[in-house]
Amino acid sequence: MEYKSHESTDWQMAIISFTCRPTSGTHPTLLLLFRSPMMHARDIVAAIEIAVYIPAAILAVIICVRHGFNRSSGWIYMLILCIVRIAGAVCQFLSRQDHSNGLIEAKIIIDSIGLSPLLLATLGLLSRFVDFINAKASPTFTTKHFRVLQLLIIVGLILGIAGGTSGTVQPDGTVKVATTSKAGIALYIVAYVGIVLVYLVSVPRASVIPDQERRVPVAIIFALPFVLVRLIYSACSVFLHSHLFNIVTGNVAVRVAMAVIEEFIVVAIYIALGFLVTKLDANAQGPIAGREWKNKKTRGERRLRRHSMGALEQQRM
């Protein structure tokens, strides 16, 4: 058997050709296509994600036990993100053997899901920050404002999932992104802008909140730029027809620089914050952070909760 290796000009593919000499005297050539180092790089990234997110998930569980599993608190979404990313890494390893459309759809959906926990976690922490401000000053933002932002993110998530199931893979390997995916990213962008506006309007009044609670706006301002870069990467993936941002076969270095690292940093910031701030009792939790889709509290109960937050704040100061 003669073995010959030919380098391909395409970075995505290499060709191994070897010639077998059977007894019949024929010389058939078998071409084997295999994934290039780019594919191996994706496996390495997936392994790193598993190594990072499994311990992060354990820490997130500890924080959720400490602060509660309330969806509006923010930390529950860090746990969800860890689980989603672990599942995405598993899908990457499975794609080595399974190239079905179903697995590709799963990867697209998981990629779109990753943004919503980041935005919802940021929104949850921002609601805690604004609640403490509202306990001391005239409210600028209310539960209704946060419900609108939350609704935008959730609808964006639903559209992203729907778009992942309706996207198609072209013969050249590119992914044709569904219109619903584009609409979902657009809603994420609107929600992010809303979060930034709420933060910018609220942060000048941060002096009225307890010293320990001032760590919350600091963590948010450090996380927002990384969330923005992550959002830009997803927007480029769905709006630009560029190989660099292809969800399935895109450039690994770009993905790591604009998505993977950003998520690592935001998760680290928010998990660290969970250990640095105190647990809020049910009576001390403000109406925004404790918001429900259906407001079942009476005005008297809401007023009592607000006074409880004010009393707690005075004790801390």
Tab-separated table of C-alpha atoms in Angstrom:
chain	number	residue	atom	x	y	z
A	1	MET	CA	0.000	0.000	0.000
A	2	GLU	CA	1.305	3.420	-0.937
A	3	TYR	CA	0.272	6.348	1.269
A	4	LYS	CA	0.294	9.878	-0.042
A	5	SER	CA	-0.831	13.019	1.709
A	6	HIS	CA	-1.843	16.128	-0.198
A	7	GLU	CA	-2.357	19.478	1.484
A	8	SER	CA	-5.561	21.188	0.476
A	9	THR	CA	-5.729	24.865	-0.275
A	10	ASP	CA	-8.989	24.926	1.673
A	11	TRP	CA	-8.348	25.373	5.380
A	12	GLN	CA	-11.565	23.548	6.169
A	13	MET	CA	-10.702	20.292	4.402
A	14	ALA	CA	-7.759	18.020	3.775
A	15	ILE	CA	-7.536	15.050	1.462
A	16	ILE	CA	-5.756	11.807	2.090
A	17	SER	CA	-5.319	9.617	-0.902
A	18	PHE	CA	-3.857	6.199	-0.783
A	19	THR	CA	-3.609	3.554	-3.452
A	20	CYS	CA	-4.303	-0.099	-2.820
A	21	ARG	CA	-2.753	-2.756	-5.036
A	22	PRO	CA	-5.070	-5.776	-4.990
A	23	THR	CA	-4.219	-9.032	-6.660
A	24	SER	CA	-6.371	-8.144	-9.676
A	25	GLY	CA	-3.850	-5.525	-10.706
A	26	THR	CA	-6.265	-2.599	-10.549
A	27	HIS	CA	-5.283	0.560	-8.792
A	28	PRO	CA	-8.414	2.110	-7.234
A	29	THR	CA	-7.917	5.333	-5.309
A	30	LEU	CA	-9.846	5.991	-2.149
A	31	LEU	CA	-10.277	9.575	-1.040
A	32	LEU	CA	-10.967	10.172	2.589
A	33	LEU	CA	-12.137	13.574	3.742
A	34	PHE	CA	-11.593	14.515	7.282
A	35	ARG	CA	-11.968	17.561	9.401
A	36	SER	CA	-9.065	19.981	9.477
A	37	PRO	CA	-7.416	21.389	12.621
A	38	MET	CA	-10.273	23.906	12.701
A	39	MET	CA	-12.584	21.100	13.729
A	40	HIS	CA	-10.127	19.908	16.339
A	41	ALA	CA	-10.010	23.452	17.675
A	42	ARG	CA	-13.774	23.320	18.165
A	43	ASP	CA	-13.356	20.142	20.186
A	44	ILE	CA	-10.740	21.834	22.359
A	45	VAL	CA	-13.064	24.783	22.963
A	46	ALA	CA	-15.875	22.383	23.863
A	47	ALA	CA	-13.621	20.576	26.342
A	48	ILE	CA	-12.631	23.887	27.941
A	49	GLU	CA	-16.287	24.896	28.209
A	50	ILE	CA	-17.103	21.666	30.024
A	51	ALA	CA	-14.143	22.175	32.362
A	52	VAL	CA	-15.292	25.723	33.147
A	53	TYR	CA	-19.049	25.357	33.277
A	54	ILE	CA	-19.310	22.243	35.437
A	55	PRO	CA	-17.618	23.960	38.436
A	56	ALA	CA	-19.482	27.169	37.578
A	57	ALA	CA	-22.779	25.278	37.641
A	58	ILE	CA	-21.962	23.926	41.101
A	59	LEU	CA	-21.187	27.440	42.342
A	60	ALA	CA	-24.360	28.738	40.699
A	61	VAL	CA	-26.404	26.127	42.559
A	62	ILE	CA	-24.823	27.240	45.848
A	63	ILE	CA	-25.665	30.864	45.085
A	64	CYS	CA	-29.225	30.009	44.070
A	65	VAL	CA	-29.693	28.093	47.322
A	66	ARG	CA	-28.400	31.121	49.179
A	67	HIS	CA	-30.369	33.821	47.360
A	68	GLY	CA	-33.298	31.754	46.149
A	69	PHE	CA	-34.315	30.349	42.793
A	70	ASN	CA	-36.522	33.322	42.000
A	71	ARG	CA	-36.403	33.952	38.253
A	72	SER	CA	-36.202	37.696	38.840
A	73	SER	CA	-33.150	37.506	41.115
A	74	GLY	CA	-30.740	36.881	38.235
A	75	TRP	CA	-28.542	34.066	39.484
A	76	ILE	CA	-30.833	31.279	38.350
A	77	TYR	CA	-29.990	32.303	34.791
A	78	MET	CA	-26.295	31.733	35.416
A	79	LEU	CA	-27.144	28.153	36.292
A	80	ILE	CA	-29.243	27.861	33.140
A	81	LEU	CA	-26.401	29.253	31.019
A	82	CYS	CA	-23.959	26.731	32.488
A	83	ILE	CA	-26.317	23.864	31.675
A	84	VAL	CA	-26.907	25.168	28.154
A	85	ARG	CA	-23.195	25.511	27.464
A	86	ILE	CA	-22.446	22.027	28.767
A	87	ALA	CA	-25.148	20.693	26.447
A	88	GLY	CA	-23.640	22.662	23.565
A	89	ALA	CA	-20.220	21.161	24.215
A	90	VAL	CA	-21.727	17.678	24.207
A	91	CYS	CA	-23.395	18.439	20.865
A	92	GLN	CA	-20.022	19.484	19.493
A	93	PHE	CA	-18.491	16.125	20.393
A	94	LEU	CA	-21.486	14.280	18.961
A	95	SER	CA	-21.140	16.192	15.695
A	96	ARG	CA	-17.864	14.369	15.069
A	97	GLN	CA	-19.875	11.268	14.243
A	98	ASP	CA	-23.341	12.643	13.552
A	99	HIS	CA	-23.762	15.255	10.800
A	100	SER	CA	-27.553	15.208	10.775
A	101	ASN	CA	-29.633	18.323	10.356
A	102	GLY	CA	-31.144	17.715	13.766
A	103	LEU	CA	-27.797	18.124	15.479
A	104	ILE	CA	-27.054	21.248	13.461
A	105	GLU	CA	-30.423	22.657	14.511
A	106	ALA	CA	-29.569	21.870	18.123
A	107	LYS	CA	-26.277	23.769	17.848
A	108	ILE	CA	-28.039	26.780	16.313
A	109	ILE	CA	-30.703	26.764	19.021
A	110	ILE	CA	-28.168	26.439	21.826
A	111	ASP	CA	-26.173	29.329	20.401
A	112	SER	CA	-29.264	31.548	20.326
A	113	ILE	CA	-30.327	30.487	23.826
A	114	GLY	CA	-26.990	31.581	25.291
A	115	LEU	CA	-27.793	35.278	25.031
A	116	SER	CA	-31.056	35.206	26.947
A	117	PRO	CA	-29.572	34.054	30.302
A	118	LEU	CA	-26.945	36.807	30.099
A	119	LEU	CA	-29.590	39.466	29.492
A	120	LEU	CA	-32.044	38.077	32.045
A	121	ALA	CA	-29.337	37.793	34.710
A	122	THR	CA	-28.300	41.393	34.076
A	123	LEU	CA	-31.927	42.496	34.220
A	124	GLY	CA	-32.436	40.632	37.498
A	125	LEU	CA	-29.444	42.261	39.170
A	126	LEU	CA	-30.481	45.633	37.803
A	127	SER	CA	-33.928	45.178	39.360
A	128	ARG	CA	-32.296	44.613	42.753
A	129	PHE	CA	-30.293	47.811	42.298
A	130	VAL	CA	-33.325	49.879	41.267
A	131	ASP	CA	-35.426	48.497	44.128
A	132	PHE	CA	-32.986	49.881	46.679
A	133	ILE	CA	-33.050	53.255	44.927
A	134	ASN	CA	-36.847	53.301	44.877
A	135	ALA	CA	-36.901	52.575	48.613
A	136	LYS	CA	-35.162	55.912	49.266
A	137	ALA	CA	-36.178	58.110	46.337
A	138	SER	CA	-39.082	58.743	44.029
A	139	PRO	CA	-39.251	55.806	41.593
A	140	THR	CA	-38.160	56.479	38.035
A	141	PHE	CA	-38.615	52.892	36.890
A	142	THR	CA	-41.328	50.541	38.044
A	143	THR	CA	-42.195	46.897	37.705
A	144	LYS	CA	-43.916	47.590	34.400
A	145	HIS	CA	-40.673	48.791	32.790
A	146	PHE	CA	-38.860	45.630	33.839
A	147	ARG	CA	-41.704	43.418	32.682
A	148	VAL	CA	-41.483	44.957	29.223
A	149	LEU	CA	-37.733	44.286	29.036
A	150	GLN	CA	-38.230	40.763	30.346
A	151	LEU	CA	-40.937	40.142	27.768
A	152	LEU	CA	-38.653	41.319	24.948
A	153	ILE	CA	-35.957	38.864	26.006
A	154	ILE	CA	-38.351	35.939	26.391
A	155	VAL	CA	-39.997	36.572	23.023
A	156	GLY	CA	-36.517	36.875	21.490
A	157	LEU	CA	-35.660	33.505	23.016
A	158	ILE	CA	-38.795	31.907	21.574
A	159	LEU	CA	-38.087	33.343	18.132
A	160	GLY	CA	-34.488	32.134	18.328
A	161	ILE	CA	-35.612	28.596	19.090
A	162	ALA	CA	-38.174	28.713	16.284
A	163	GLY	CA	-35.542	30.040	13.897
A	164	GLY	CA	-33.128	27.285	14.841
A	165	THR	CA	-35.630	24.627	13.847
A	166	SER	CA	-36.403	26.293	10.506
A	167	GLY	CA	-32.876	27.212	9.403
A	168	THR	CA	-31.357	25.274	6.506
A	169	VAL	CA	-27.839	24.240	5.559
A	170	GLN	CA	-26.763	25.164	2.032
A	171	PRO	CA	-24.669	22.854	-0.204
A	172	ASP	CA	-21.616	25.060	0.366
A	173	GLY	CA	-21.877	24.494	4.113
A	174	THR	CA	-23.301	27.881	5.013
A	175	VAL	CA	-26.390	28.148	7.180
A	176	LYS	CA	-29.397	30.021	5.878
A	177	VAL	CA	-30.713	31.814	8.936
A	178	ALA	CA	-34.469	32.007	9.323
A	179	THR	CA	-36.220	35.362	9.570
A	180	THR	CA	-37.476	34.470	13.034
A	181	SER	CA	-33.879	34.185	14.266
A	182	LYS	CA	-33.149	37.657	12.953
A	183	ALA	CA	-36.242	39.005	14.690
A	184	GLY	CA	-35.126	37.354	17.928
A	185	ILE	CA	-31.707	39.010	17.794
A	186	ALA	CA	-33.384	42.341	17.029
A	187	LEU	CA	-35.448	42.003	20.210
A	188	TYR	CA	-32.298	41.157	22.169
A	189	ILE	CA	-30.717	44.359	20.884
A	190	VAL	CA	-33.741	46.421	21.919
A	191	ALA	CA	-33.724	44.792	25.357
A	192	TYR	CA	-30.002	45.466	25.781
A	193	VAL	CA	-30.471	49.131	24.890
A	194	GLY	CA	-33.303	49.309	27.416
A	195	ILE	CA	-31.139	47.756	30.130
A	196	VAL	CA	-28.354	50.239	29.447
A	197	LEU	CA	-30.776	53.176	29.568
A	198	VAL	CA	-32.232	52.031	32.892
A	199	TYR	CA	-28.728	51.645	34.282
A	200	LEU	CA	-27.517	55.050	33.079
A	201	VAL	CA	-30.552	56.813	34.517
A	202	SER	CA	-30.342	54.952	37.840
A	203	VAL	CA	-26.614	54.928	38.566
A	204	PRO	CA	-26.343	58.662	39.466
A	205	ARG	CA	-28.533	57.892	42.488
A	206	ALA	CA	-26.423	54.966	43.664
A	207	SER	CA	-25.260	57.007	46.661
A	208	VAL	CA	-28.591	56.398	48.418
A	209	ILE	CA	-28.168	52.614	48.582
A	210	PRO	CA	-26.178	50.706	51.252
A	211	ASP	CA	-22.441	50.366	50.717
A	212	GLN	CA	-22.545	46.619	50.173
A	213	GLU	CA	-25.274	46.957	47.552
A	214	ARG	CA	-23.093	49.328	45.536
A	215	ARG	CA	-21.218	46.278	44.346
A	216	VAL	CA	-24.227	45.405	42.195
A	217	PRO	CA	-24.012	48.408	39.808
A	218	VAL	CA	-20.228	47.972	39.680
A	219	ALA	CA	-20.626	44.348	38.591
A	220	ILE	CA	-23.230	45.330	36.013
A	221	ILE	CA	-21.090	48.046	34.419
A	222	PHE	CA	-18.171	45.609	34.136
A	223	ALA	CA	-20.400	42.947	32.574
A	224	LEU	CA	-22.307	45.133	30.102
A	225	PRO	CA	-19.430	45.585	27.589
A	226	PHE	CA	-18.875	41.825	27.424
A	227	VAL	CA	-22.587	41.208	26.944
A	228	LEU	CA	-22.498	43.768	24.135
A	229	VAL	CA	-19.645	41.992	22.343
A	230	ARG	CA	-21.498	38.698	22.712
A	231	LEU	CA	-24.605	40.337	21.271
A	232	ILE	CA	-22.636	41.748	18.342
A	233	TYR	CA	-21.292	38.275	17.560
A	234	SER	CA	-24.795	36.804	17.434
A	235	ALA	CA	-26.014	39.707	15.312
A	236	CYS	CA	-23.170	39.149	12.853
A	237	SER	CA	-23.992	35.431	12.764
A	238	VAL	CA	-27.571	36.002	11.656
A	239	PHE	CA	-27.342	39.216	9.633
A	240	LEU	CA	-23.998	38.823	7.837
A	241	HIS	CA	-23.334	36.170	5.210
A	242	SER	CA	-19.745	35.768	6.332
A	243	HIS	CA	-17.802	32.578	6.890
A	244	LEU	CA	-16.184	34.145	9.958
A	245	PHE	CA	-19.474	34.194	11.846
A	246	ASN	CA	-21.014	30.985	10.534
A	247	ILE	CA	-22.646	29.251	13.483
A	248	VAL	CA	-21.613	25.769	12.365
A	249	THR	CA	-18.343	26.214	10.449
A	250	GLY	CA	-17.301	29.745	11.387
A	251	ASN	CA	-13.857	30.847	12.480
A	252	VAL	CA	-13.091	29.389	15.893
A	253	ALA	CA	-10.778	32.229	16.915
A	254	VAL	CA	-13.512	34.785	16.245
A	255	ARG	CA	-16.038	32.760	18.209
A	256	VAL	CA	-13.688	32.399	21.155
A	257	ALA	CA	-12.762	36.093	21.124
A	258	MET	CA	-16.314	37.405	20.753
A	259	ALA	CA	-18.503	34.812	22.470
A	260	VAL	CA	-16.790	32.169	24.592
A	261	ILE	CA	-14.509	34.459	26.587
A	262	GLU	CA	-17.270	37.021	27.081
A	263	GLU	CA	-19.570	34.428	28.584
A	264	PHE	CA	-16.789	33.143	30.840
A	265	ILE	CA	-16.168	36.650	32.172
A	266	VAL	CA	-19.822	37.545	32.747
A	267	VAL	CA	-20.474	34.254	34.542
A	268	ALA	CA	-17.415	34.832	36.740
A	269	ILE	CA	-18.501	38.402	37.574
A	270	TYR	CA	-22.057	37.490	38.492
A	271	ILE	CA	-21.125	34.367	40.455
A	272	ALA	CA	-18.532	36.346	42.435
A	273	LEU	CA	-21.170	38.998	43.111
A	274	GLY	CA	-23.487	36.325	44.463
A	275	PHE	CA	-20.992	35.578	47.224
A	276	LEU	CA	-20.333	39.254	47.986
A	277	VAL	CA	-23.863	40.553	48.537
A	278	THR	CA	-26.165	39.565	51.360
A	279	LYS	CA	-29.277	37.483	51.020
A	280	LEU	CA	-32.504	39.476	50.947
A	281	ASP	CA	-35.399	38.215	53.000
A	282	ALA	CA	-38.785	37.949	51.353
A	283	ASN	CA	-39.939	41.101	53.159
A	284	ALA	CA	-36.802	42.976	52.152
A	285	GLN	CA	-37.046	42.085	48.490
A	286	GLY	CA	-38.381	44.976	46.458
A	287	PRO	CA	-41.405	44.827	44.164
A	288	ILE	CA	-39.291	44.910	40.997
A	289	ALA	CA	-36.927	42.092	41.963
A	290	GLY	CA	-39.892	40.109	43.276
A	291	ARG	CA	-42.078	40.835	40.298
A	292	GLU	CA	-44.493	38.278	38.961
A	293	TRP	CA	-46.258	38.252	35.621
A	294	LYS	CA	-49.556	38.586	37.439
A	295	ASN	CA	-49.484	41.175	40.191
A	296	LYS	CA	-51.284	39.487	43.084
A	297	LYS	CA	-50.140	41.912	45.762
A	298	THR	CA	-52.351	44.651	47.077
A	299	ARG	CA	-51.186	48.228	47.318
A	300	GLY	CA	-50.904	47.895	51.085
A	301	GLU	CA	-48.644	44.856	50.766
A	302	ARG	CA	-46.453	46.640	48.236
A	303	ARG	CA	-46.221	49.688	50.491
A	304	LEU	CA	-45.281	47.494	53.462
A	305	ARG	CA	-42.572	45.791	51.403
A	306	ARG	CA	-41.147	49.148	50.367
A	307	HIS	CA	-41.004	50.351	53.991
A	308	SER	CA	-39.321	47.096	54.990
A	309	MET	CA	-36.612	47.685	52.406
A	310	GLY	CA	-36.097	51.216	53.732
A	311	ALA	CA	-35.749	49.954	57.293
A	312	LEU	CA	-33.293	47.261	56.221
A	313	GLU	CA	-31.234	49.830	54.356
A	314	GLN	CA	-31.035	52.121	57.419
A	315	GLN	CA	-29.831	49.210	59.545
A	316	ARG	CA	-27.037	48.447	57.076
A	317	MET	CA	-25.963	52.061	56.895
